[in-house]
Coordinates of C-alpha atoms in Angstrom, one line a residue:
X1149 CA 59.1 1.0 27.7
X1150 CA 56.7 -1.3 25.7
X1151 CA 57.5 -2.2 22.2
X1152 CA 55.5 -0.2 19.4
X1153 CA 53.4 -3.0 17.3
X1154 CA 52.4 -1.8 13.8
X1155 CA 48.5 -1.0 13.8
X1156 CA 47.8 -3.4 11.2
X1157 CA 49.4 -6.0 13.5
X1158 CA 47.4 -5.1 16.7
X1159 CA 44.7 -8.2 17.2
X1160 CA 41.0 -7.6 16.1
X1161 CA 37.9 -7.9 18.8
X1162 CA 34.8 -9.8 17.8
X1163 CA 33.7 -6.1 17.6
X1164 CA 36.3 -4.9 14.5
X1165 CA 35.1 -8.3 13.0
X1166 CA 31.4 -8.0 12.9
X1167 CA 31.8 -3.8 11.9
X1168 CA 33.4 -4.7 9.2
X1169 CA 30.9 -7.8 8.4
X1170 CA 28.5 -4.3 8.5
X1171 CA 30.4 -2.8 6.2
X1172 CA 30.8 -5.9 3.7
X1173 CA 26.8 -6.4 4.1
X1174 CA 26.4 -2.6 2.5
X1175 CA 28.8 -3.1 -0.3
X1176 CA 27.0 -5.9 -1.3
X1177 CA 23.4 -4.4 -1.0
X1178 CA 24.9 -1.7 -3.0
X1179 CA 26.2 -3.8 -5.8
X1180 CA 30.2 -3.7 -4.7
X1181 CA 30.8 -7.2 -4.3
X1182 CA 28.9 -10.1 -6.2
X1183 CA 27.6 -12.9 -4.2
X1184 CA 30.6 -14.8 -4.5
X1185 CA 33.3 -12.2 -3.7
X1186 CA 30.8 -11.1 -0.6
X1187 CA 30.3 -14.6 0.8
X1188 CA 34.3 -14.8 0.6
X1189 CA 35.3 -11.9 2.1
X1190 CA 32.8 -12.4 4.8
X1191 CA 34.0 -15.3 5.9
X1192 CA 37.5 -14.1 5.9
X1193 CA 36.5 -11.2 8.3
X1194 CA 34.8 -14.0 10.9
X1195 CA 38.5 -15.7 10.8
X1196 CA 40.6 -12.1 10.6
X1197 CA 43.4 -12.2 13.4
X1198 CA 44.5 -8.6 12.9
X1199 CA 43.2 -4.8 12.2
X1200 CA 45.4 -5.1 9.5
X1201 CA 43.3 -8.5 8.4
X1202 CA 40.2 -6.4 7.9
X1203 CA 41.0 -3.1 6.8
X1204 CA 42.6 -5.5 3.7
X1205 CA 39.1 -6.7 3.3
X1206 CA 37.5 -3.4 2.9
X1207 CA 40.2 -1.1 1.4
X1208 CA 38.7 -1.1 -2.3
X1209 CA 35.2 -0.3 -1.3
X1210 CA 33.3 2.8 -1.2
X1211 CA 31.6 4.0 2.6
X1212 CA 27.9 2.9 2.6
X1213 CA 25.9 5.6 0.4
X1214 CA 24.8 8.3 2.6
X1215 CA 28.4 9.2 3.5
X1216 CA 32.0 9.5 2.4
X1217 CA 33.5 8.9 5.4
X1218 CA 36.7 6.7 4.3
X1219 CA 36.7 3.4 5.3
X1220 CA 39.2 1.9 7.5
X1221 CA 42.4 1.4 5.3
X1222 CA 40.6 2.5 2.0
X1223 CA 41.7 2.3 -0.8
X1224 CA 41.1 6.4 -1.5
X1225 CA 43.8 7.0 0.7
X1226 CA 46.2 6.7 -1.7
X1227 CA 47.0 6.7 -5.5
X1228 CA 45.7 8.4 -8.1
X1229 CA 42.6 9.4 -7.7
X1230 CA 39.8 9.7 -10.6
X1231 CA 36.3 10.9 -10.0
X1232 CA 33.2 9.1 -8.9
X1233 CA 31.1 9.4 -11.8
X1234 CA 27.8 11.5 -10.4
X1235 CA 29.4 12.8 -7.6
X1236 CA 31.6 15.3 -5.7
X1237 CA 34.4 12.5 -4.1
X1238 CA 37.7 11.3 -5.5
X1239 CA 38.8 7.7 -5.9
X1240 CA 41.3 5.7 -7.0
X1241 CA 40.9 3.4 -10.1
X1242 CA 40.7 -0.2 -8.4
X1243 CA 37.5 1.2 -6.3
X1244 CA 34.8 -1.1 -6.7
X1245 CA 31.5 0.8 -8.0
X1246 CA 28.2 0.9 -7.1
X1247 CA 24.8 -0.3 -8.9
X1248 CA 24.2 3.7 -8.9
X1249 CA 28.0 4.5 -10.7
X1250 CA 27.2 1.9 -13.5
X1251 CA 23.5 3.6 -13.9
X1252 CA 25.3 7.2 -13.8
X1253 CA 27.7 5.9 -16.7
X1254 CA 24.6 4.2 -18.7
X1255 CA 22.9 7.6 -18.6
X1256 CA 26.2 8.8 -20.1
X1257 CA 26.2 6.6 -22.5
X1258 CA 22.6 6.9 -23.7
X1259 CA 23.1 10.4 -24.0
X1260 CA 26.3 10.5 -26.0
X1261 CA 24.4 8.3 -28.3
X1262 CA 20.9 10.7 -28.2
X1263 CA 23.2 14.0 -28.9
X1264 CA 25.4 12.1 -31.6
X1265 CA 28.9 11.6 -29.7
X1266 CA 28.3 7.7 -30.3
X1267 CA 27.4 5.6 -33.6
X1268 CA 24.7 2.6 -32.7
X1269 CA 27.0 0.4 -32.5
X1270 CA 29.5 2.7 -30.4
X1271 CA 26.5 2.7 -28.0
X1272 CA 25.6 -1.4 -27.9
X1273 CA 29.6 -2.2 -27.3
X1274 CA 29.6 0.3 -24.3
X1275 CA 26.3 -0.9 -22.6
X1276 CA 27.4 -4.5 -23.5
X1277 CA 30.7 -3.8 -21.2
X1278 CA 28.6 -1.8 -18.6
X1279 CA 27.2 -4.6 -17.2
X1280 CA 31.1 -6.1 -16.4
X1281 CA 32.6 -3.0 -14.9
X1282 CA 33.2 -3.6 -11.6
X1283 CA 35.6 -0.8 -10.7
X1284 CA 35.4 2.6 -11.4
X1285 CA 38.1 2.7 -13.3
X1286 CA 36.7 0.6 -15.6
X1287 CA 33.7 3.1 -15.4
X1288 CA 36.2 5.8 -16.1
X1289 CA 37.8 4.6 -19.1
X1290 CA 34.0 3.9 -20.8
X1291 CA 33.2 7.4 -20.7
X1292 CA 36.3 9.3 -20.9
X1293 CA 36.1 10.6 -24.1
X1294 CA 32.2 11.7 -24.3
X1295 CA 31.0 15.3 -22.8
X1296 CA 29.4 15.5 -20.0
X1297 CA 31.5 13.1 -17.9
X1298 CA 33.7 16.0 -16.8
X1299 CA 33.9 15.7 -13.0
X1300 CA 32.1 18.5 -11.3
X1301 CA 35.0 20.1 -8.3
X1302 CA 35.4 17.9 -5.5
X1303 CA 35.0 18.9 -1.6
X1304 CA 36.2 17.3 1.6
X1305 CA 34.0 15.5 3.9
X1306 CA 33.6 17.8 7.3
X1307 CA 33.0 15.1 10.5
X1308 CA 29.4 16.7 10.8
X1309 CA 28.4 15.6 7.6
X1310 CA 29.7 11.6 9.0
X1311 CA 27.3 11.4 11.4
X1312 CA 27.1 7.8 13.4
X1313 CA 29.2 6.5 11.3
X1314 CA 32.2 8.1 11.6
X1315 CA 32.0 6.3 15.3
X1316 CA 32.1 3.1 13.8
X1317 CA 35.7 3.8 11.4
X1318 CA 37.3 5.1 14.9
X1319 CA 36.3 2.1 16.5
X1320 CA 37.8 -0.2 13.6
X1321 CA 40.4 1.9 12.2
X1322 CA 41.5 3.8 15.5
X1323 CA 41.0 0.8 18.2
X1324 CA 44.6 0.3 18.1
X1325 CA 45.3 3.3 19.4
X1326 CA 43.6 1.9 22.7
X1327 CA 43.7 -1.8 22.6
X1328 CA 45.9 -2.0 25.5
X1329 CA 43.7 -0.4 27.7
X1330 CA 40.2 -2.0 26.3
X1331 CA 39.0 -4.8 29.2
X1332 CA 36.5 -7.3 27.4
X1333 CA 34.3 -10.0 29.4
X1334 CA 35.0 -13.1 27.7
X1335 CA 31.5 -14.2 28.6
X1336 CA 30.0 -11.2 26.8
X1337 CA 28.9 -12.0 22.9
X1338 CA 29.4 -9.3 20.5
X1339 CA 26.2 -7.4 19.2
X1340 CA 25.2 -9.2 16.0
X1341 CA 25.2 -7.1 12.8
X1342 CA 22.0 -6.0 11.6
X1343 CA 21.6 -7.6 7.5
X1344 CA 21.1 -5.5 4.5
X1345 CA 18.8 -6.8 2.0
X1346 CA 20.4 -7.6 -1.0
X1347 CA 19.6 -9.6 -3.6
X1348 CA 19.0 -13.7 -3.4
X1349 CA 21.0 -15.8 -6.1
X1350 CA 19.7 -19.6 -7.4
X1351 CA 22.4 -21.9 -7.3
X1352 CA 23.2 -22.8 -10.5
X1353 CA 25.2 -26.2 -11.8
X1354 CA 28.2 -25.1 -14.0
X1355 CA 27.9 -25.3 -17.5
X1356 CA 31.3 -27.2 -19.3
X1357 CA 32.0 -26.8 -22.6
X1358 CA 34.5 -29.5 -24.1
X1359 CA 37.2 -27.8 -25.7
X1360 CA 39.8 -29.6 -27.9
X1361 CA 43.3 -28.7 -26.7
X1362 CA 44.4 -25.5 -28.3
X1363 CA 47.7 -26.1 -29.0
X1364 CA 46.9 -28.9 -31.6
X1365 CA 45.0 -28.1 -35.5
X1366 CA 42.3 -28.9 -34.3
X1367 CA 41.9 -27.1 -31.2
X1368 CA 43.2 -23.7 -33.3
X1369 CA 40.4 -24.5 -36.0
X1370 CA 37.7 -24.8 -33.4
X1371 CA 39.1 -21.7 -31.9
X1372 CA 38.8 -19.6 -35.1
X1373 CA 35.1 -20.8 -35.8
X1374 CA 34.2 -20.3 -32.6
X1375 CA 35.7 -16.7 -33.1
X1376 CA 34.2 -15.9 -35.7
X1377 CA 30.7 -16.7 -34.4
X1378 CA 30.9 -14.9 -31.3
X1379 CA 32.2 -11.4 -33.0
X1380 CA 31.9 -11.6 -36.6
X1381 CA 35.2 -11.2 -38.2
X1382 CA 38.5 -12.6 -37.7
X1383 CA 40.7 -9.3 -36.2
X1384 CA 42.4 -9.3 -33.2
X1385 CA 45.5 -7.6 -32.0
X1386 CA 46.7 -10.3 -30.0
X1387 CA 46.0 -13.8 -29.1
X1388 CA 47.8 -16.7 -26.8
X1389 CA 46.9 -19.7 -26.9
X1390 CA 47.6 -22.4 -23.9
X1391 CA 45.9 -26.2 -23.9
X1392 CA 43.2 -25.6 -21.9
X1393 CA 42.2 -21.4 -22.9
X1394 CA 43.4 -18.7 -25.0
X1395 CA 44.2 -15.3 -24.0
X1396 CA 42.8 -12.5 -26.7
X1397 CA 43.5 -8.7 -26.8
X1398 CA 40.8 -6.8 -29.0
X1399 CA 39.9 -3.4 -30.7
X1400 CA 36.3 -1.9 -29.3
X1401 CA 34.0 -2.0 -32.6
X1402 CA 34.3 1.7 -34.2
X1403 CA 36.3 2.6 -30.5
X1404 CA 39.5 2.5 -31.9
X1405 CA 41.5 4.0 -28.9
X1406 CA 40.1 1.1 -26.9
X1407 CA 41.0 -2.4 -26.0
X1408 CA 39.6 -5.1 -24.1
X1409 CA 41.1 -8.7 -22.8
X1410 CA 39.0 -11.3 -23.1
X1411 CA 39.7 -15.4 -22.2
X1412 CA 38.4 -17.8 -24.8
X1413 CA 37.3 -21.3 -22.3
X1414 CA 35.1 -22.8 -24.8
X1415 CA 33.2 -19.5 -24.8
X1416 CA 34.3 -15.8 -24.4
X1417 CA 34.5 -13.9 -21.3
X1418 CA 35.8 -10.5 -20.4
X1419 CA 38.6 -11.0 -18.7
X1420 CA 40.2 -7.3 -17.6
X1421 CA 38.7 -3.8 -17.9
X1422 CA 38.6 -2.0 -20.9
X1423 CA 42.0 -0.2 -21.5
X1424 CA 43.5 2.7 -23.7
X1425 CA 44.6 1.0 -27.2
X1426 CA 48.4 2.3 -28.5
X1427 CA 47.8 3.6 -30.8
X1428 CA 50.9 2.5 -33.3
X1429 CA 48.9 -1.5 -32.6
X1430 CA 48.3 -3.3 -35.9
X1431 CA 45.7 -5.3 -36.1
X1432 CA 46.2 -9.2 -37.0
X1433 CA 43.9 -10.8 -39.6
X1434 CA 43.3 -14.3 -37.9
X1435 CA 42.4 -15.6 -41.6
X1436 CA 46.3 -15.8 -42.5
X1437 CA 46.5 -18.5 -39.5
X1438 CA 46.8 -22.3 -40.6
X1439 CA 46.1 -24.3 -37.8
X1440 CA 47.9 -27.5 -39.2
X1441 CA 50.5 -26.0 -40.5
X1442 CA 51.5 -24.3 -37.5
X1443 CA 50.4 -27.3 -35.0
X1444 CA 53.0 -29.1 -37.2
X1445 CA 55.9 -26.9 -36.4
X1446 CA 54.9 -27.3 -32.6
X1447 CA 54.9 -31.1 -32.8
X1448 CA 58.6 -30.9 -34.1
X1449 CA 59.2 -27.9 -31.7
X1450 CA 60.9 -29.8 -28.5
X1451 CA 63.3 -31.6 -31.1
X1452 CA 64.3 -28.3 -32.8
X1453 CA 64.6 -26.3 -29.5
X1454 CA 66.9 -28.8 -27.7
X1455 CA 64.8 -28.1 -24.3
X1456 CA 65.4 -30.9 -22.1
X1457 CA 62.5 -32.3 -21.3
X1458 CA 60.8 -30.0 -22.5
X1459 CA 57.2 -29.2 -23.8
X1460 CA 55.5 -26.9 -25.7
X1461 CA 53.8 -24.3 -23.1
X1462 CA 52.1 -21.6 -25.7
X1463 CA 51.7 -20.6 -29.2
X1464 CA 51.2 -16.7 -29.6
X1465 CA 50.3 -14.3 -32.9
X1466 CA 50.4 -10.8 -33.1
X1467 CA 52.1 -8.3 -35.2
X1468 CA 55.9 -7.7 -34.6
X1469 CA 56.8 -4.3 -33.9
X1470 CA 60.4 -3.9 -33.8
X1471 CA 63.3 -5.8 -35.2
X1472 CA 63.9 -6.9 -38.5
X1473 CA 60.4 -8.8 -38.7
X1474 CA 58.5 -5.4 -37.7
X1475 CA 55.2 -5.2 -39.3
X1476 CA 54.2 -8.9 -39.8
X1477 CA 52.3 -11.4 -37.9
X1478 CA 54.3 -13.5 -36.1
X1479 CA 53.9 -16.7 -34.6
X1480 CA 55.8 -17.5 -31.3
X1481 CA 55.9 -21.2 -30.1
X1482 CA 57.4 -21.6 -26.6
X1483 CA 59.0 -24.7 -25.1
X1484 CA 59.8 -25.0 -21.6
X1485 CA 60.7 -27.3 -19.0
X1486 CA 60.0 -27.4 -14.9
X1487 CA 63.3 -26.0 -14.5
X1488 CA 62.7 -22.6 -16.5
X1489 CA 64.6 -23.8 -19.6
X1490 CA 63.3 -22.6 -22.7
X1491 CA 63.7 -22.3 -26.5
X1492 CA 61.0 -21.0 -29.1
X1493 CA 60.2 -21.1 -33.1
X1494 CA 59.0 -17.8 -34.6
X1495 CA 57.1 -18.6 -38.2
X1496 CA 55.0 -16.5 -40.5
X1497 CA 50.9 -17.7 -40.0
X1498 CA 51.5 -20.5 -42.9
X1499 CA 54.0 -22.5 -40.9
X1500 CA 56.8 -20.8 -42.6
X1501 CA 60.1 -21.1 -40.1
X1502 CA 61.5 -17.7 -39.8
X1503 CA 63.8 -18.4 -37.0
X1504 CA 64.8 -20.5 -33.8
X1505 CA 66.1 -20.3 -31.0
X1506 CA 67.8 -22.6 -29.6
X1507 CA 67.9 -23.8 -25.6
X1508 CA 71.7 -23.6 -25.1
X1509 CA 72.3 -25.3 -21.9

């Protein structure tokens, strides 16, 4: 009797590989995938050995518009599912949206700001961070709170409705179920997939930004001005700093309930999607920080940690909240070693030592 092989493990045609090219052409006339992630996953489906290679490739994206036929190892399969915003169809969170899901959520967003749901300034954060969602769970948690993003019921998808292209998932998700019967000539070439237009990008040199080292004064100080600049005051609810970036968790403007991660590389980005804020978080007041005071402490750090070899890894500020230093901005400087050894220094955001601890080795 033959051996059962896992689907995912059966081996892909040139067939499965350009069908799901097809499908990776779509997303990306759609506004799925940027160029970059498109061009990548692309290639990886020309070099995919298994079913199981290219139903990876495909399982966050939503069918070509025109039909909600799942796609072969989709995503929507499983987890929770939230709502497509502007349509009748279920998805889970890490489903990469459409051009037509962000517009849905900007006509959201205007109108919570026409009817009075959203200050001005409510309304220029959100349609600032519109144009980085990329899932639509980060679509989601922009519109949550305002009426009129209630989803309307949802319906399954009956197999008239998927027309063609229902065809084309049982010949990529399903061929496994016939693969050892299939016969190929291996003079024949595989129908190439027809392109879908999308749009051109301009190659475009990188732009670097010399950044002092942010563990040192000086690389704190430049951080802070640069803060400051970019959003105008010095609050944050969290920050890391490592030598070559900082890590920075942040309060939406009048959203209080919201947070958002951004990465500090000699400019800010938006790093993750915009999440629900605790709301016990106290914000930090970046002004208390002194960045040679602090910077001294880390210079001394290795010596009063007792890590062997050791070096200082990342300084972190936010506001303690338990233990006996619970409510106050606390400094963390870590010390490690290529071995996993470690020891810190906790101070107040003068320098002051409040307490060490020790490698014991």
């Amino acid at each position: 009797m033959p051996l059962a092989v896992p689907a995912d493990s059966i081996r892909a045609r040139d067939i499965d590989r350009a069908e799901t090219s097809t499908l990776l052409d779509a997303a990306y006339a759609e506004g799925q995938l940027g160029a970059g992630e498109y061009h990548d996953r692309v290639a990886q489906a020309r070099a995919a050995k298994t079913l199981g290679d290219l139903r990876g490739l495909v399982a966050d994206l939503q069918p070509p518009a025109g039909t909600d036929t799942p796609l072969p190892g989709a995503a929507h399969r499983t987890g929770p599912a939230i709502h497509r915003i502007g349509s009748g169809t279920d998805y889970p969170p890490r489903t990469k949206a459409r051009d037509s899901d962000r517009a849905n959520a900007g006509e959201l967003i205007d109108a919570g700001r026409r009817d009075g749901q959203l200050s001005e300034e409510e309304h220029r954060v959100l349609t600032e961070l519109l144009g980085s969602a990329r899932t639509l769970g980060e679509l989601s948690d922009l519109v949550s709170d305002l009426q009129g993003s209630r989803p309307v019921r949802t319906r399954p998808v009956s197999a008239t409705r998927a027309g063609p292209f229902a065809a084309l998932m049982v010949a990529v998700g399903l061929g496994a179920a016939f693969v050892g019967f299939a016969v190929t000539s291996p003079g024949s070439d595989p129908p190439a997939p027809e392109a879908v237009a999308g749009p051109v990008y301009e190659a475009a040199a990188p732009v670097v930004i010399a950044t002092p080292d942010l563990l040192t004064g000086e690389g704190m100080a430049h951080f802070l001005d640069r803060y400051r600049a970019k959003f105008g005051d010095l609050t944050a609810d969290s920050v890391d700093f490592y030598p070559e970036f900082a890590s920075i968790d942040r309060a939406v403007p009048g959203a209080p309930n919201r947070q958002i991660d951004y990465d500090f590389r000699g400019g800010f980005a938006q790093s993750a999607s915009v999440t629900t804020r605790r709301p016990d978080t106290v914000a930090l007041d970046l002004g208390l920080l002194d960045p040679a005071a602090v910077a001294a402490v880390a210079a001394d750090a290795v010596r009063a940690t007792r890590v062997p070899e050791g070096a200082v890894s990342m300084i972190s500020i936010e506001v303690e909240s338990s233990g006996d230093l619970a409510g106050r901005p606390i400094v963390r400087i870590l010390v490690d070693n290529e071995f996993n050894e470690s020891g810190s220094i906790y101070t107040d955001p003068a320098g002051a030592v409040l307490r060490v601890r020790a490698f014991e080795g």
